PDB file of C-alpha atoms in Angstrom:
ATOM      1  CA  UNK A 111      -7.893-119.652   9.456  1.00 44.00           C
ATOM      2  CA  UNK A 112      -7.660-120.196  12.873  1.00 47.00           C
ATOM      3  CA  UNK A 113      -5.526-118.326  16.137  1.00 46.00           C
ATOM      4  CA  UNK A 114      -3.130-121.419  16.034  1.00 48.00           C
ATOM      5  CA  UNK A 115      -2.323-121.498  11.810  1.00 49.00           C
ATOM      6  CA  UNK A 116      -2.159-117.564  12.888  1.00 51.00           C
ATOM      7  CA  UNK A 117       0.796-118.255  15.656  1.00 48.00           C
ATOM      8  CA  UNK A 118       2.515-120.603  12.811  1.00 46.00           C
ATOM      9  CA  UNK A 119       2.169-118.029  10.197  1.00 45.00           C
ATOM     10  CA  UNK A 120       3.747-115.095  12.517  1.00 47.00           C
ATOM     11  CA  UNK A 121       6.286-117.403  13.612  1.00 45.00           C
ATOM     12  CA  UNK A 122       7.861-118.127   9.998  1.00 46.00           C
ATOM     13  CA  UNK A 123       7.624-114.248   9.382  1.00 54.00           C
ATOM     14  CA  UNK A 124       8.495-112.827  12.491  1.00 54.00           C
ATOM     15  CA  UNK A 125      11.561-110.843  11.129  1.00 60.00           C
ATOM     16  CA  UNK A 126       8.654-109.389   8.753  1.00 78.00           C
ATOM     17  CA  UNK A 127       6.534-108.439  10.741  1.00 86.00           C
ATOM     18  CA  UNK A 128       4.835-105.050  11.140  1.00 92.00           C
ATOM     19  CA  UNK A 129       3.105-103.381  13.628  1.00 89.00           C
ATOM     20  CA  UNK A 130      -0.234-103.990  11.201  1.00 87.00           C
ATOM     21  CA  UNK A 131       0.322-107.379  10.864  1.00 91.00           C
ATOM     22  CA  UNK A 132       0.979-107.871  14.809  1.00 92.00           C
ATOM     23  CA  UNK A 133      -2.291-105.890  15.588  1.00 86.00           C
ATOM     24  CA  UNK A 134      -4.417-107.546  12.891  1.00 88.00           C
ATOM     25  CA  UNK A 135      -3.528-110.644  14.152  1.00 87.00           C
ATOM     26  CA  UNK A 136      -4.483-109.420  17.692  1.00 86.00           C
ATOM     27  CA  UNK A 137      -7.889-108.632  16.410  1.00 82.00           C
ATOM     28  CA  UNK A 138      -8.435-111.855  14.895  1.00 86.00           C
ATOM     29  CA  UNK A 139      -7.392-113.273  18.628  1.00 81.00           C
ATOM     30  CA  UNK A 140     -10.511-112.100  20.160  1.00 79.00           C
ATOM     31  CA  UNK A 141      -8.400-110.543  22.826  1.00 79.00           C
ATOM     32  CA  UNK A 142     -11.044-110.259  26.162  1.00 78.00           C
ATOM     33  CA  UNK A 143     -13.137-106.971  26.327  1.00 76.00           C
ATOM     34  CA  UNK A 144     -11.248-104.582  29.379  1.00 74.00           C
ATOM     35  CA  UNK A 145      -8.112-105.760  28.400  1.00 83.00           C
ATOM     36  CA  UNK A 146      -5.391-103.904  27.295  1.00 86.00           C
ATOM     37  CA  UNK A 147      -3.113-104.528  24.733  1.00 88.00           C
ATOM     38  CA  UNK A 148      -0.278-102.852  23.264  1.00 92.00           C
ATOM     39  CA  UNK A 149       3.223-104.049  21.480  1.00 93.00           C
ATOM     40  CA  UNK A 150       6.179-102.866  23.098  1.00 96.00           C
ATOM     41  CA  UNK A 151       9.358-103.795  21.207  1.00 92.00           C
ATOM     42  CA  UNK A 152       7.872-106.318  19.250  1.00 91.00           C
ATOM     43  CA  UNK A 153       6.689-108.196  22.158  1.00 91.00           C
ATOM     44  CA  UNK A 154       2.688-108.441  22.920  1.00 93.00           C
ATOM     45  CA  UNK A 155       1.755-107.022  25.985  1.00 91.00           C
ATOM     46  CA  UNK A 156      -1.779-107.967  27.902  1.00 88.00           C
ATOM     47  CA  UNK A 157      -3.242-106.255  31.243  1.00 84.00           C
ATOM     48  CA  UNK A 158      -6.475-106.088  32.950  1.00 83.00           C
ATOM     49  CA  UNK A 159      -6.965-102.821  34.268  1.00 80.00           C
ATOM     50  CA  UNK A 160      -7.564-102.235  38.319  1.00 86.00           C
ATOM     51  CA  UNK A 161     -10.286 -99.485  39.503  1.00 92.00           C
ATOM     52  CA  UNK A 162      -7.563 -97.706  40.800  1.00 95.00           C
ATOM     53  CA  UNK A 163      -5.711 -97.562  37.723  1.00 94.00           C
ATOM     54  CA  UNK A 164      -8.986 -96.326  36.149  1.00 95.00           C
ATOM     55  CA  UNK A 165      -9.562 -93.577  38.605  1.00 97.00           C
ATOM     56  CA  UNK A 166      -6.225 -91.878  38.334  1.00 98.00           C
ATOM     57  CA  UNK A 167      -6.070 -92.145  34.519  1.00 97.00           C
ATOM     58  CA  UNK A 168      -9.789 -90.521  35.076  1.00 98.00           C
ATOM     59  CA  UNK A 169      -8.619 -87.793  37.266  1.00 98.00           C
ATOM     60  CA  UNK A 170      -5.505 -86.873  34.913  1.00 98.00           C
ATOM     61  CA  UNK A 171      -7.797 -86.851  31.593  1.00 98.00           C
ATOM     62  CA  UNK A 172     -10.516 -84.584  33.623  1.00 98.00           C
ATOM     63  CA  UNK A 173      -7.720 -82.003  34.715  1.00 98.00           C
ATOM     64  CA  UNK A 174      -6.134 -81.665  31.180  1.00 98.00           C
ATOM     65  CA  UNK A 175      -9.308 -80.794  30.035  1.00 97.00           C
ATOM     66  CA  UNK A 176      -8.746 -77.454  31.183  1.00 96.00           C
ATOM     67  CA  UNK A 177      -6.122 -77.127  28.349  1.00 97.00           C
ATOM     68  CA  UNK A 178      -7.001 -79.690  25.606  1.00 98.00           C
ATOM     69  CA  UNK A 179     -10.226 -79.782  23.878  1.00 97.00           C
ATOM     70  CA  UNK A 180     -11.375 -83.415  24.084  1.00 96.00           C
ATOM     71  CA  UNK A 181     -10.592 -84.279  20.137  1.00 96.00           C
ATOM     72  CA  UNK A 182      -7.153 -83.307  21.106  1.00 97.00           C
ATOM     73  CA  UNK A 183      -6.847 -86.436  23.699  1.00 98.00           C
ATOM     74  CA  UNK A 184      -7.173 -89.876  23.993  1.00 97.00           C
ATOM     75  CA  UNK A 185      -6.572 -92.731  26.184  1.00 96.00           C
ATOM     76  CA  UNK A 186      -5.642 -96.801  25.591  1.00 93.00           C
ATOM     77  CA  UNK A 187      -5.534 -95.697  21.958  1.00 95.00           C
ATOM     78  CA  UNK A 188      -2.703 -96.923  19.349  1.00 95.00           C
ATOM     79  CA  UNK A 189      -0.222 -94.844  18.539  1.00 97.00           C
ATOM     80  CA  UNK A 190       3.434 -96.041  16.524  1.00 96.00           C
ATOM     81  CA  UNK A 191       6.483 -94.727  18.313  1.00 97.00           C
ATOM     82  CA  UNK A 192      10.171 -94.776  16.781  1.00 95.00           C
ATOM     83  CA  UNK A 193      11.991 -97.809  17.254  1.00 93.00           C
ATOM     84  CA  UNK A 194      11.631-101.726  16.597  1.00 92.00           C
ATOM     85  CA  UNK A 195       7.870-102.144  16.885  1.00 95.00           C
ATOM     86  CA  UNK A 196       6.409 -99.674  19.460  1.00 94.00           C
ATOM     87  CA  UNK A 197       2.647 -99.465  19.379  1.00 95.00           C
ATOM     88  CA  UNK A 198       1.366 -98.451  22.292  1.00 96.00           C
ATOM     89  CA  UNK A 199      -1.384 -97.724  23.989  1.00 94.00           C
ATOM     90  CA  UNK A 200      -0.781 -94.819  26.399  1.00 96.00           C
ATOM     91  CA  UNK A 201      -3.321 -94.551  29.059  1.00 96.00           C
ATOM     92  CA  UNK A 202      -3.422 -90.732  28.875  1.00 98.00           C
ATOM     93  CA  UNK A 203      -1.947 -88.864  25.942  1.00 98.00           C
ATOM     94  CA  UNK A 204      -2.734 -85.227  24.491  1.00 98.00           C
ATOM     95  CA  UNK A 205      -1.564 -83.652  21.505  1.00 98.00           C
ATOM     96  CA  UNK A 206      -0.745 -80.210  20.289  1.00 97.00           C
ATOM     97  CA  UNK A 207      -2.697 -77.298  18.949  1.00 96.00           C
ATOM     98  CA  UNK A 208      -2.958 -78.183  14.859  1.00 94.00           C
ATOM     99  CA  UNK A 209      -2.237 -81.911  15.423  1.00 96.00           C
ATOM    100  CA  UNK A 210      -3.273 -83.651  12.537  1.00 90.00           C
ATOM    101  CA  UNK A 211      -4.358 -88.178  12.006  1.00 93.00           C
ATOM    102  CA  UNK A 212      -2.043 -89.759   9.405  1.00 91.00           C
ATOM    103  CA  UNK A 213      -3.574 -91.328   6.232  1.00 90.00           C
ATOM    104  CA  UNK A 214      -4.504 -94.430   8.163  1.00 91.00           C
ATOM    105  CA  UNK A 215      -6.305 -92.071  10.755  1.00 92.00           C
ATOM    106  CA  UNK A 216      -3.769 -92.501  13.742  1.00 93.00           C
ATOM    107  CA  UNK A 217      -2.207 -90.252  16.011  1.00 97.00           C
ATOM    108  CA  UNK A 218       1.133 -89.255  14.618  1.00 97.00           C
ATOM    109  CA  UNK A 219       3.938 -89.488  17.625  1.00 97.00           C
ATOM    110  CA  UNK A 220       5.511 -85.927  16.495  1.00 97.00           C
ATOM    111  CA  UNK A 221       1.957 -84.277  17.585  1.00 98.00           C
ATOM    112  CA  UNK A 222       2.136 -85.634  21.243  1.00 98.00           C
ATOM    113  CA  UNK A 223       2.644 -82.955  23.692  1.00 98.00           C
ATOM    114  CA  UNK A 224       1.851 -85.389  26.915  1.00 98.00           C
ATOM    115  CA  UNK A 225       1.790 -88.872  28.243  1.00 98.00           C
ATOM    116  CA  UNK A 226       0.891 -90.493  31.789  1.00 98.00           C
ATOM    117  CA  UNK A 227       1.210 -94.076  32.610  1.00 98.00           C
ATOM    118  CA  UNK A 228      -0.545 -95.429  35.550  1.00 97.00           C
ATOM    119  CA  UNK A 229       1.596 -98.357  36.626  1.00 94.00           C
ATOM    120  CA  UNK A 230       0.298-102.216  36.811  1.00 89.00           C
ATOM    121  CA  UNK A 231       2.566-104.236  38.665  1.00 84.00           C
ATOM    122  CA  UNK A 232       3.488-106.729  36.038  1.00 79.00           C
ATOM    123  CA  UNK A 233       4.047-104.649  33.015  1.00 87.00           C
ATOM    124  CA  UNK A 234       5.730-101.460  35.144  1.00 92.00           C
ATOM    125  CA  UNK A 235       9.308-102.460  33.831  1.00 94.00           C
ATOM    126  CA  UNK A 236       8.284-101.028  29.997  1.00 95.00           C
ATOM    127  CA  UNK A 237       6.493 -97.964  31.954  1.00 96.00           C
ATOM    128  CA  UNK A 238      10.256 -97.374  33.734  1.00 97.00           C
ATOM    129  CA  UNK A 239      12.314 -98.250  30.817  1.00 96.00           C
ATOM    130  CA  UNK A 240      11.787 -98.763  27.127  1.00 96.00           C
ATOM    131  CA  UNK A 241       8.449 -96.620  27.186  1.00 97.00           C
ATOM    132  CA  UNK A 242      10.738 -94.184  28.726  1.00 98.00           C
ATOM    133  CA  UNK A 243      13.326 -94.321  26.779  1.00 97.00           C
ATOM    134  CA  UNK A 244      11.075 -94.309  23.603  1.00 98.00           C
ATOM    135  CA  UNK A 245       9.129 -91.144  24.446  1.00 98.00           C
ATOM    136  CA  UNK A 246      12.428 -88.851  25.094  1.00 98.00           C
ATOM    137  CA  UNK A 247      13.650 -90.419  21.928  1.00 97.00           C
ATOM    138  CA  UNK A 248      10.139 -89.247  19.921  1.00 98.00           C
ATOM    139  CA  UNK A 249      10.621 -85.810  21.792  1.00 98.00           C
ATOM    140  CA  UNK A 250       7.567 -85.621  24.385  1.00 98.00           C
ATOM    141  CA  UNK A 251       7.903 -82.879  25.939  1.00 98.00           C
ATOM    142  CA  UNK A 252       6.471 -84.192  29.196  1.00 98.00           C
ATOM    143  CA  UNK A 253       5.689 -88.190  30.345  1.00 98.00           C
ATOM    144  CA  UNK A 254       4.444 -88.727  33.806  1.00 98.00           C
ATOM    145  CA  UNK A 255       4.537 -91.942  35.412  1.00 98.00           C
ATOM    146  CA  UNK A 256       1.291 -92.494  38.388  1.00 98.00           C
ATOM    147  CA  UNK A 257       2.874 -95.378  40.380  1.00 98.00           C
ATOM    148  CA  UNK A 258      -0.258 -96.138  43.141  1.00 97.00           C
ATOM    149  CA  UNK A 259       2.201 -99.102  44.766  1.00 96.00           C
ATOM    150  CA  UNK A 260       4.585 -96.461  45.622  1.00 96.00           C
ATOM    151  CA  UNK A 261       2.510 -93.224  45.962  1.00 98.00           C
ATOM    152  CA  UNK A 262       4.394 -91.149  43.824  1.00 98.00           C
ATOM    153  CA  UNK A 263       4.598 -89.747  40.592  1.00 98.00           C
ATOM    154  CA  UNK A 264       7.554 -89.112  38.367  1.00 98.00           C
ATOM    155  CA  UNK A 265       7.727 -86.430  35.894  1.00 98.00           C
ATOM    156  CA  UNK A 266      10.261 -86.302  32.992  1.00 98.00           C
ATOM    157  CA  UNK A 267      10.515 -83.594  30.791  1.00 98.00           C
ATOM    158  CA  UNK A 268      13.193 -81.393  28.390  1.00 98.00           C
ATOM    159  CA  UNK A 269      14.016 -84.378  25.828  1.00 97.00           C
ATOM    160  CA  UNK A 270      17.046 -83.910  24.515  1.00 96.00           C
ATOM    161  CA  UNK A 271      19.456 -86.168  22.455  1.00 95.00           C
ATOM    162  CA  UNK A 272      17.218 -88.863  22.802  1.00 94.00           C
ATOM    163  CA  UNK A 273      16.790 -88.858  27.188  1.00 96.00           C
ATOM    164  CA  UNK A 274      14.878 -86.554  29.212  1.00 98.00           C
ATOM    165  CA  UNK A 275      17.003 -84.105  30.875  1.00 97.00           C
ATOM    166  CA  UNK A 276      15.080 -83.364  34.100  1.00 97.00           C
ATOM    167  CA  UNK A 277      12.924 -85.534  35.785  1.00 97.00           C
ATOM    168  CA  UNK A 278      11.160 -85.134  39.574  1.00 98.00           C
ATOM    169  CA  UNK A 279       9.926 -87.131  42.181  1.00 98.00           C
ATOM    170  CA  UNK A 280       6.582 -86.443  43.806  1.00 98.00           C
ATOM    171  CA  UNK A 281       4.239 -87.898  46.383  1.00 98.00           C
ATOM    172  CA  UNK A 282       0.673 -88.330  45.923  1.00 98.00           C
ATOM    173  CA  UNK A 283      -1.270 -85.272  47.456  1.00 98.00           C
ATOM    174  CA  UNK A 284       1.941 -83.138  45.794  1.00 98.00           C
ATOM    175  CA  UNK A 285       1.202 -80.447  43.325  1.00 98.00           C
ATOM    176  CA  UNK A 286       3.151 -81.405  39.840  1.00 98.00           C
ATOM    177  CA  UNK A 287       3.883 -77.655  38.358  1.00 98.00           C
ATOM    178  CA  UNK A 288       3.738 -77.796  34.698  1.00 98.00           C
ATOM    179  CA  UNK A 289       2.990 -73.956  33.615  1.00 97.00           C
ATOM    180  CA  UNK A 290       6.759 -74.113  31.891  1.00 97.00           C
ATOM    181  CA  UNK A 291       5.856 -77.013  29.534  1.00 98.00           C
ATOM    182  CA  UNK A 292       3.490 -77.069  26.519  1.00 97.00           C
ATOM    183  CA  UNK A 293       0.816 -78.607  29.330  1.00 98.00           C
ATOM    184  CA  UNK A 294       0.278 -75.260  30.609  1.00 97.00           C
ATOM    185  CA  UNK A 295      -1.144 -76.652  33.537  1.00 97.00           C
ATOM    186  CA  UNK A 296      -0.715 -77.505  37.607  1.00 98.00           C
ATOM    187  CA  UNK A 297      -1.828 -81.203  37.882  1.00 98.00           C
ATOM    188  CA  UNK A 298      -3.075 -82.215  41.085  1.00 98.00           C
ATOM    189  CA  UNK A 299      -2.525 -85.519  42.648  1.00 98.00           C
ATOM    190  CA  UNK A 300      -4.263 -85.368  46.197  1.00 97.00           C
ATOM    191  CA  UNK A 301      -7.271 -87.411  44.624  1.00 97.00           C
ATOM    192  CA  UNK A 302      -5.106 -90.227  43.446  1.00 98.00           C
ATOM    193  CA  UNK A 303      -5.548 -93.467  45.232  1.00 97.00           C
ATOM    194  CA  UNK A 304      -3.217 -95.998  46.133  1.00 96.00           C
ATOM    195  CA  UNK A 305      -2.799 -99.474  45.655  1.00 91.00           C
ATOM    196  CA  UNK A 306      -2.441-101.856  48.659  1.00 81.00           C
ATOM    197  CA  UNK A 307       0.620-103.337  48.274  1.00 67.00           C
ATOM    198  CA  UNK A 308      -0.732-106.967  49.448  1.00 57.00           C
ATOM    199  CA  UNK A 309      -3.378-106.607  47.366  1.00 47.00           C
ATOM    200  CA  UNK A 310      -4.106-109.178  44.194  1.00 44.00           C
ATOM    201  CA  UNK A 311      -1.196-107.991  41.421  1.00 40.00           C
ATOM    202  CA  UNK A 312      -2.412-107.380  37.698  1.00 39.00           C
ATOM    203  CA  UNK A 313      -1.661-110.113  35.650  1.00 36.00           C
ATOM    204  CA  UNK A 314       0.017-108.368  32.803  1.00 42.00           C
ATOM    205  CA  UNK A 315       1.568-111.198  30.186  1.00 41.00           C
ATOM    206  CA  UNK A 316       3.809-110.503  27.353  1.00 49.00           C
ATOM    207  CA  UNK A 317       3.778-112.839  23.828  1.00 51.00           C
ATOM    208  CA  UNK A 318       5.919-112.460  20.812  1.00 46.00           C
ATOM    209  CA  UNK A 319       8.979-111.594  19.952  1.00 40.00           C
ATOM    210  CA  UNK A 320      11.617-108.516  20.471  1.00 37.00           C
TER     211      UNK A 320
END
């Protein structure tokens, strides 16, 4: 069968679709190696990522290692949120003490105890909105946002009736203090780069349906 017959097929279907189907279909795609790919609200969303973005996704993984055993974290790997068809693809997640795979051997969204999302220019509206508002409605206790266009980082945390109820501002080279969250942990940010803001954007593209 080929991609096209594919697009036909998901077209006809679309309002029976599941997350499985979407991402088997994405497999059979032959989407580029060093692309990411996740679905946020049933749409298909495609990045390259930048060194930078690498670095600070790096240097975020590296300092909650002081806390999380490396089986307890992962990065760019699927997990199914609540909602219309979230699977995403957090660039830094980590999951609490006891957290256990599903049957299908995925991260189950109730275990996640942190997310960061290092922004890319053209697919920083889902970062800002519906991945926010989809991780205070699963309950993460904390979700940091690494913006390197802006130099700051923005820290939600104390979900509550499906929004976070406190969320900071802070610059790069700040301290982010999270010893009164599950994290446990002070997270430095005077090693994150920025991105030039002239610089080439990433060319993040979004296919399918909401």
């Amino acid at each position: 069968m080929t991609v096209l017959e594919d697009r036909t097929i998901m077209a006809e279907r679309i309002e029976e679709l599941t997350l499985d189907d979407m991402f088997a279909w994405l497999e059979r795609s032959h989407v580029p190696e060093g692309i990411k790919v996740e679905i946020v609200r049933g749409a298909v969303y495609m990045s390259p990522q930048r060194q930078t973005h690498w670095e600070i996704i790096a240097d975020i993984y590296e300092q909650l290692r002081a806390r999380y055993p490396r089986q307890r974290t992962a990065s760019d790997v699927r997990i199914d949120f609540p909602g219309h068809l979230n699977g995403f693809a957090s660039d830094v997640a980590a999951f609490k003490e006891g957290a256990r795979k599903d049957a299908k051997g995925r991260w189950r969204y109730q275990d996640v105890e942190f997310v960061a999302e290092v922004i890319s220019k053209d697919t920083a509206a889902n970062d800002y909105g519906p991945k926010l508002e989809t991780y205070a409605a699963a309950g993460v206790p904390v979700y940091v946002i690494a913006d390197p266009y802006t130099g700051e980082c923005h820290v939600h945390t104390r979900p509550k009736d499906g929004r976070y109820r406190a969320d900071l501002t802070f610059d790069f080279g700040d301290e982010i203090d999270l010893t009164d969250t599950p994290v446990g942990i002070k997270l430095a940010t005077n090693e994150f780069p920025r991105e030039q803001q002239g610089g080439a954007a990433d060319t993040g593209t979004a296919a399918g349906t909401s």
